[in-house]
Short mmCIF file of C-alpha atoms in Angstrom, two decimals:
data_model
loop_
_atom_site.label_atom_id
_atom_site.label_comp_id
_atom_site.label_asym_id
_atom_site.label_seq_id
_atom_site.Cartn_x
_atom_site.Cartn_y
_atom_site.Cartn_z
CA MET A 1485 -0.01 0.05 0.07
CA GLU A 1486 1.46 3.34 -0.99
CA ILE A 1487 1.77 6.12 1.66
CA GLU A 1488 0.43 9.43 0.68
CA ILE A 1489 2.44 12.35 1.88
CA THR A 1490 0.46 15.62 2.22
CA GLY A 1491 1.77 19.09 1.22
CA ALA A 1492 2.02 20.00 4.77
CA GLU A 1493 4.10 17.10 5.77
CA MET A 1494 6.48 17.77 2.78
CA GLU A 1495 6.85 21.31 3.93
CA THR A 1496 7.58 20.08 7.56
CA ALA A 1497 10.10 17.53 6.32
CA MET A 1498 11.79 20.16 4.11
CA GLN A 1499 12.02 22.59 7.14
CA ARG A 1500 13.44 20.02 9.36
CA TYR A 1501 15.92 19.12 6.44
CA LEU A 1502 17.21 22.80 6.27
CA SER A 1503 17.29 22.98 10.02
CA TYR A 1504 19.46 19.93 10.49
CA LYS A 1505 21.49 19.84 7.44
CA PRO A 1506 24.46 22.12 8.68
CA LEU A 1507 24.78 19.83 11.64
CA MET A 1508 24.59 16.64 9.81
CA PHE A 1509 27.17 17.93 7.19
CA SER A 1510 29.51 19.12 9.86
CA LEU A 1511 29.61 15.58 11.31
CA ALA A 1512 29.76 13.75 8.08
CA TYR A 1513 32.64 16.02 6.35
CA ARG A 1514 34.80 15.67 9.62
CA MET A 1515 34.31 11.85 9.74
CA LEU A 1516 35.07 11.47 6.02
CA GLY A 1517 37.21 14.46 4.93
CA SER A 1518 35.11 14.50 1.81
CA VAL A 1519 32.66 17.34 0.86
CA MET A 1520 30.85 15.24 -1.93
CA ASP A 1521 30.58 12.11 0.04
CA ALA A 1522 29.33 14.07 3.19
CA GLU A 1523 26.65 15.86 1.08
CA ASP A 1524 25.56 12.44 -0.35
CA ILE A 1525 25.24 10.93 3.06
CA VAL A 1526 23.35 13.74 4.55
CA GLN A 1527 20.80 13.40 1.54
CA GLU A 1528 20.54 9.65 2.16
CA ALA A 1529 20.09 10.11 5.72
CA PHE A 1530 17.19 12.27 5.21
CA LEU A 1531 15.54 10.24 2.54
CA TYR A 1532 15.93 7.15 4.96
CA ALA A 1533 14.41 9.27 7.81
CA SER A 1534 11.63 10.28 5.66
CA GLY A 1535 10.03 6.89 6.20
CA THR A 1536 9.83 7.72 9.84
CA ASN A 1537 7.55 10.19 11.64
CA LEU A 1538 10.22 12.26 13.43
CA ASP A 1539 7.40 13.87 15.49
CA HIS A 1540 7.21 10.63 17.25
CA VAL A 1541 11.08 10.29 17.81
CA HIS A 1542 12.24 11.21 21.38
CA ASN A 1543 15.33 12.99 20.01
CA PRO A 1544 15.14 13.62 16.23
CA LYS A 1545 18.67 15.30 16.23
CA ALA A 1546 20.29 12.37 17.91
CA TYR A 1547 18.38 9.88 15.63
CA LEU A 1548 19.58 11.71 12.56
CA CYS A 1549 23.13 11.88 13.88
CA LYS A 1550 22.96 8.25 14.40
CA ILE A 1551 22.04 7.52 10.81
CA VAL A 1552 24.64 9.80 9.51
CA THR A 1553 27.24 8.15 11.80
CA ASN A 1554 26.43 4.72 10.81
CA ARG A 1555 26.55 5.55 7.04
CA CYS A 1556 29.95 7.28 7.43
CA ILE A 1557 31.34 4.23 9.23
CA ASP A 1558 29.98 1.93 6.44
CA HIS A 1559 31.59 4.19 3.98
CA LEU A 1560 34.77 4.35 5.64
CA ARG A 1561 34.92 0.57 5.82
CA SER A 1562 34.26 0.16 2.15
CA ALA A 1563 36.92 2.86 1.27
CA SER A 1564 39.60 1.49 3.69
CA LYS A 1565 41.33 -0.55 0.95
CA LYS A 1566 41.54 2.44 -1.46
CA ARG A 1567 43.14 4.35 1.19
CA GLU A 1568 45.81 1.61 1.78
CA VAL A 1569 46.91 1.96 -1.83
CA TYR A 1570 46.47 5.65 -2.19
CA VAL A 1571 49.37 7.22 -4.05
CA GLY A 1572 51.24 9.81 -2.07
CA PRO A 1573 49.95 11.81 0.95
CA TRP A 1574 46.21 11.81 1.48
CA LEU A 1575 44.47 15.28 2.35
CA PRO A 1576 40.84 15.96 2.97
CA GLU A 1577 38.93 17.73 0.13
CA PRO A 1578 38.97 21.43 0.67
CA LEU A 1579 35.80 23.03 1.83
CA LEU A 1580 34.93 26.72 0.84
CA THR A 1581 33.25 27.80 4.00
CA SER A 1582 30.37 30.04 3.05
CA GLU A 1583 26.61 30.36 3.09
CA GLU A 1584 26.22 26.97 1.29
CA HIS A 1585 27.77 25.31 4.40
CA PRO A 1586 26.71 27.48 7.29
CA ILE A 1587 28.11 27.01 10.78
CA PRO A 1588 25.40 26.85 13.64
CA PRO A 1589 25.97 30.08 15.59
CA ASP A 1590 26.13 28.35 19.06
CA LEU A 1591 29.00 26.17 17.78
CA ALA A 1592 30.81 28.61 15.55
CA LEU A 1593 34.12 28.79 17.71
CA THR A 1594 34.64 25.17 18.06
CA HIS A 1595 33.57 24.54 14.39
CA LYS A 1596 36.11 27.05 12.98
CA GLU A 1597 38.92 25.45 14.94
CA SER A 1598 37.94 22.02 13.84
CA LEU A 1599 37.59 22.59 10.16
CA SER A 1600 41.33 23.17 9.50
CA THR A 1601 43.23 20.80 7.36
CA ALA A 1602 45.82 20.14 10.23
CA TYR A 1603 42.85 19.25 12.61
CA LEU A 1604 41.17 16.94 9.94
CA LEU A 1605 44.42 15.05 9.49
CA LEU A 1606 44.75 14.55 13.25
CA LEU A 1607 41.28 12.90 13.33
CA GLN A 1608 42.54 10.32 10.77
CA GLN A 1609 44.63 8.77 13.56
CA LEU A 1610 41.56 7.66 15.22
CA SER A 1611 39.45 4.62 14.61
CA TRP A 1612 35.98 5.34 13.07
CA VAL A 1613 34.13 4.87 16.41
CA GLU A 1614 36.64 6.92 18.24
CA ARG A 1615 36.36 9.58 15.58
CA ALA A 1616 32.51 9.63 15.89
CA VAL A 1617 32.66 9.98 19.72
CA PHE A 1618 35.33 12.49 19.75
CA LEU A 1619 33.56 14.70 17.21
CA LEU A 1620 30.18 14.35 18.96
CA ARG A 1621 31.71 15.31 22.16
CA GLU A 1622 34.52 17.75 21.26
CA VAL A 1623 33.08 19.48 18.47
CA LEU A 1624 29.31 19.12 18.53
CA GLN A 1625 29.29 19.17 22.35
CA TYR A 1626 26.87 16.38 22.99
CA ASP A 1627 26.49 14.78 26.48
CA TYR A 1628 27.78 11.23 26.97
CA GLU A 1629 24.03 9.89 27.18
CA GLU A 1630 23.21 11.42 23.74
CA ILE A 1631 26.51 10.08 22.32
CA ALA A 1632 25.78 6.55 23.79
CA GLU A 1633 22.40 6.61 21.96
CA ILE A 1634 24.06 7.64 18.63
CA VAL A 1635 26.91 4.97 18.58
CA GLY A 1636 25.10 2.22 20.34
CA LYS A 1637 27.44 2.00 23.41
CA SER A 1638 27.13 2.81 27.13
CA SER A 1639 27.87 6.32 28.39
CA THR A 1640 30.62 5.05 30.60
CA ASN A 1641 32.18 3.27 27.45
CA CYS A 1642 31.83 6.65 25.49
CA ARG A 1643 33.50 8.47 28.09
CA GLN A 1644 36.46 6.09 27.98
CA ILE A 1645 36.65 6.16 24.12
CA PHE A 1646 36.61 9.93 24.21
CA ARG A 1647 39.38 10.01 26.72
CA ARG A 1648 41.40 7.51 24.72
CA ALA A 1649 40.85 9.36 21.58
CA LYS A 1650 41.93 12.66 22.98
CA GLN A 1651 44.99 10.99 24.41
CA ALA A 1652 45.85 9.53 21.00
CA ILE A 1653 45.55 12.89 19.29
CA SER A 1654 47.39 14.91 21.96
CA PRO A 1655 49.12 12.75 24.68
CA SER A 1656 49.87 15.83 26.69
CA SER A 1657 46.39 17.33 26.53
CA GLY A 1658 45.55 16.70 30.22
CA GLN A 1659 42.05 17.97 31.25
CA ASP A 1660 39.18 18.63 28.77
CA SER A 1661 39.49 22.39 29.47
CA GLU A 1662 43.02 22.60 28.18
CA ARG A 1663 43.64 22.82 24.47
CA ASN A 1664 46.75 21.34 22.93
CA THR A 1665 48.61 23.78 20.69
CA LYS A 1666 48.81 21.18 17.83
CA ILE A 1667 45.07 21.19 17.58
CA LYS A 1668 44.08 24.75 18.60
CA GLN A 1669 44.77 26.92 15.32
CA PRO A 1670 45.88 30.54 15.53
CA LEU A 1671 43.25 33.39 15.03
CA LYS A 1672 41.91 33.59 11.52
CA GLU A 1673 43.18 37.24 11.40
CA GLN A 1674 46.65 36.14 12.12
CA THR A 1675 46.65 33.43 9.53
CA ALA A 1676 45.26 35.79 6.97
CA ALA A 1677 48.04 38.34 7.38
CA VAL A 1678 50.71 35.64 7.07
CA VAL A 1679 49.15 34.09 3.93
CA GLU A 1680 49.00 37.55 2.18
CA GLN A 1681 52.59 38.08 2.97
CA PHE A 1682 53.31 34.62 1.52
CA VAL A 1683 51.44 35.32 -1.59
CA HIS A 1684 53.11 38.86 -2.12
CA ALA A 1685 56.61 37.22 -1.53
CA LEU A 1686 55.92 34.24 -3.86
CA THR A 1687 54.51 36.13 -6.66
CA SER A 1688 57.18 38.94 -6.61
CA GLY A 1689 60.01 36.56 -6.21
CA ASN A 1690 61.17 37.85 -3.02
CA MET A 1691 62.78 34.66 -1.61
CA ALA A 1692 64.18 36.49 1.33
CA GLN A 1693 60.78 37.57 2.55
CA LEU A 1694 59.27 34.08 1.73
CA LEU A 1695 61.85 32.40 3.85
CA SER A 1696 61.34 34.79 6.69
CA ILE A 1697 57.67 33.74 7.07
CA VAL A 1698 58.22 30.07 6.59
CA LYS A 1699 59.46 28.09 9.42
CA SER A 1700 62.84 26.49 8.82
CA ASP A 1701 61.37 22.89 9.63
CA ALA A 1702 58.15 23.59 7.67
CA ILE A 1703 56.66 20.72 5.63
CA LEU A 1704 54.57 20.68 2.43
CA TYR A 1705 52.14 17.86 1.63
CA SER A 1706 51.01 17.42 -1.86
CA ASP A 1707 47.83 15.26 -2.82
CA GLY A 1708 47.72 14.32 -6.38
CA GLY A 1709 46.18 10.71 -5.68
CA GLY A 1710 48.10 9.29 -8.55
CA LYS A 1711 45.81 11.31 -11.09
CA VAL A 1712 48.22 14.18 -11.78
CA LYS A 1713 51.86 14.88 -11.07
CA ALA A 1714 52.51 15.74 -7.46
CA ALA A 1715 55.20 15.24 -4.74
CA ILE A 1716 54.90 11.58 -3.80
CA LYS A 1717 56.72 12.34 -0.40
CA PRO A 1718 56.22 15.28 1.88
CA ILE A 1719 58.80 18.17 1.19
CA GLU A 1720 60.68 19.19 4.29
CA GLY A 1721 62.57 22.51 5.02
CA ALA A 1722 61.72 26.04 4.03
CA GLU A 1723 64.35 26.28 1.28
CA ARG A 1724 63.19 23.17 -0.45
CA ILE A 1725 59.56 24.27 -0.12
CA ALA A 1726 60.34 27.66 -1.47
CA MET A 1727 62.10 26.23 -4.61
CA PHE A 1728 59.19 23.81 -5.15
CA LEU A 1729 56.48 26.41 -5.08
CA ALA A 1730 58.64 28.75 -7.26
CA GLY A 1731 59.10 25.91 -9.77
CA VAL A 1732 55.28 25.24 -9.76
CA LEU A 1733 54.48 28.97 -10.30
CA ALA A 1734 56.98 29.14 -13.09
CA LYS A 1735 55.15 26.31 -15.04
CA VAL A 1736 51.57 27.32 -14.65
CA PRO A 1737 49.69 26.84 -17.94
CA GLU A 1738 47.89 29.46 -19.98
CA GLY A 1739 44.54 30.60 -18.42
CA TYR A 1740 45.73 30.09 -14.91
CA HIS A 1741 44.38 32.54 -12.23
CA TYR A 1742 44.01 32.27 -8.56
CA ALA A 1743 42.04 34.04 -5.77
CA LEU A 1744 42.37 34.04 -2.01
CA ALA A 1745 39.41 32.38 -0.47
CA ASN A 1746 37.86 31.05 2.86
CA VAL A 1747 39.01 27.43 2.86
CA ASN A 1748 38.10 25.25 5.94
CA GLU A 1749 37.61 28.56 7.76
CA GLN A 1750 41.04 29.83 7.07
CA LEU A 1751 42.48 32.05 4.32
CA GLY A 1752 43.64 29.80 1.36
CA ILE A 1753 44.38 29.95 -2.23
CA VAL A 1754 42.11 28.49 -4.89
CA ALA A 1755 43.47 28.31 -8.49
CA TYR A 1756 41.72 27.73 -11.87
CA VAL A 1757 42.90 27.14 -15.32
CA ASN A 1758 40.31 28.14 -17.98
CA ASP A 1759 37.65 28.25 -15.11
CA GLN A 1760 38.46 24.59 -14.22
CA PRO A 1761 39.70 23.99 -10.73
CA HIS A 1762 43.46 23.16 -10.56
CA ASN A 1763 44.45 23.36 -7.00
CA VAL A 1764 43.96 24.50 -3.57
CA LEU A 1765 46.66 25.49 -1.12
CA THR A 1766 45.88 25.88 2.67
CA PHE A 1767 48.21 26.50 5.52
CA GLN A 1768 48.96 25.74 9.11
CA VAL A 1769 50.29 29.02 10.74
CA GLU A 1770 52.11 28.95 14.26
CA GLY A 1771 53.64 31.95 15.99
CA GLY A 1772 53.43 34.26 12.90
CA GLN A 1773 55.08 31.72 10.49
CA ILE A 1774 53.93 29.02 8.22
CA GLN A 1775 54.41 25.44 9.72
CA ALA A 1776 52.76 23.31 7.17
CA PHE A 1777 51.45 23.67 3.60
CA TYR A 1778 48.63 21.39 2.11
CA LEU A 1779 48.46 21.37 -1.69
CA VAL A 1780 45.52 19.45 -3.21
CA VAL A 1781 45.76 18.83 -7.02
CA ASN A 1782 43.82 15.61 -7.16
CA PRO A 1783 40.89 16.47 -9.65
CA ASP A 1784 38.65 14.09 -7.93
CA LYS A 1785 38.99 16.33 -4.85
CA LEU A 1786 38.27 19.51 -6.77
CA ARG A 1787 35.17 18.67 -8.72
CA HIS A 1788 32.75 20.36 -6.34
CA LEU A 1789 34.64 23.66 -6.79
CA GLU A 1790 32.58 25.29 -9.47
CA ALA A 1791 34.13 27.89 -11.75
CA GLY A 1792 32.97 31.35 -10.42
CA SER A 1793 32.46 30.13 -6.85
CA VAL A 1794 35.52 32.26 -5.91
CA GLU A 1795 35.91 35.81 -7.08
CA SER A 1796 39.25 36.47 -8.66
#
């Protein structure tokens, strides 16, 4: 027997979708490190939930988070073998943080800190369940009873998993109120100032200025995924990084243009060739200098960046 859905029910479902979508995407993107996969999972979760009357669900938000979490874990399991044979460093898909992916106002601070590429890479050290518990507690600020309902474990077990996950990411983290400097990113304004100096130094060929804003032990990760030419191993040291980036800039094809953009809640660089996404470069800034560069050139990870989405 077919179930008829009234216009009012459809409108209620759409309002609920728009209301919960930012939160669901926040969880899925941090779990997967993929914009496109996270968007697919959020849509699938709501399609699945559409067969349930959420008005009769005790905690609709927790219910939807549980669906998203389980689908993310299933996806990670199926993709694990691909990750094992991934060519070169793996980096998360860059996310242009804008109105399309709004941040819930009450979670804006923790969300901005936890969207950086460096933070997302730290999460990759955790198991899938540890990652889910850690994100639900640390970023989305759920209590342990809610987390237990979502991941299907006891609240005591979830507390232990969270403590173990935090210890794995930051052995010296101590109490929950303390933030390890490896995880806590510098202020957005400080990062923006350093990135702008970097762009000016690189484009003007001022190597002395470039080296002054890059830490001597800096490291550059380049993710080509075996699809395009990229450095298979991380490049270490300010001078080697400067030479590598200068060489890349000297070989850019015709039609190349770039723009500064808000990438993962930090100022980054998005480049296009004839309006097709070419690469995205983000940074980790510490103490007024660049500690790490994250260069994504894998075309599969850039497809969601539409031409014109960043003003030149």
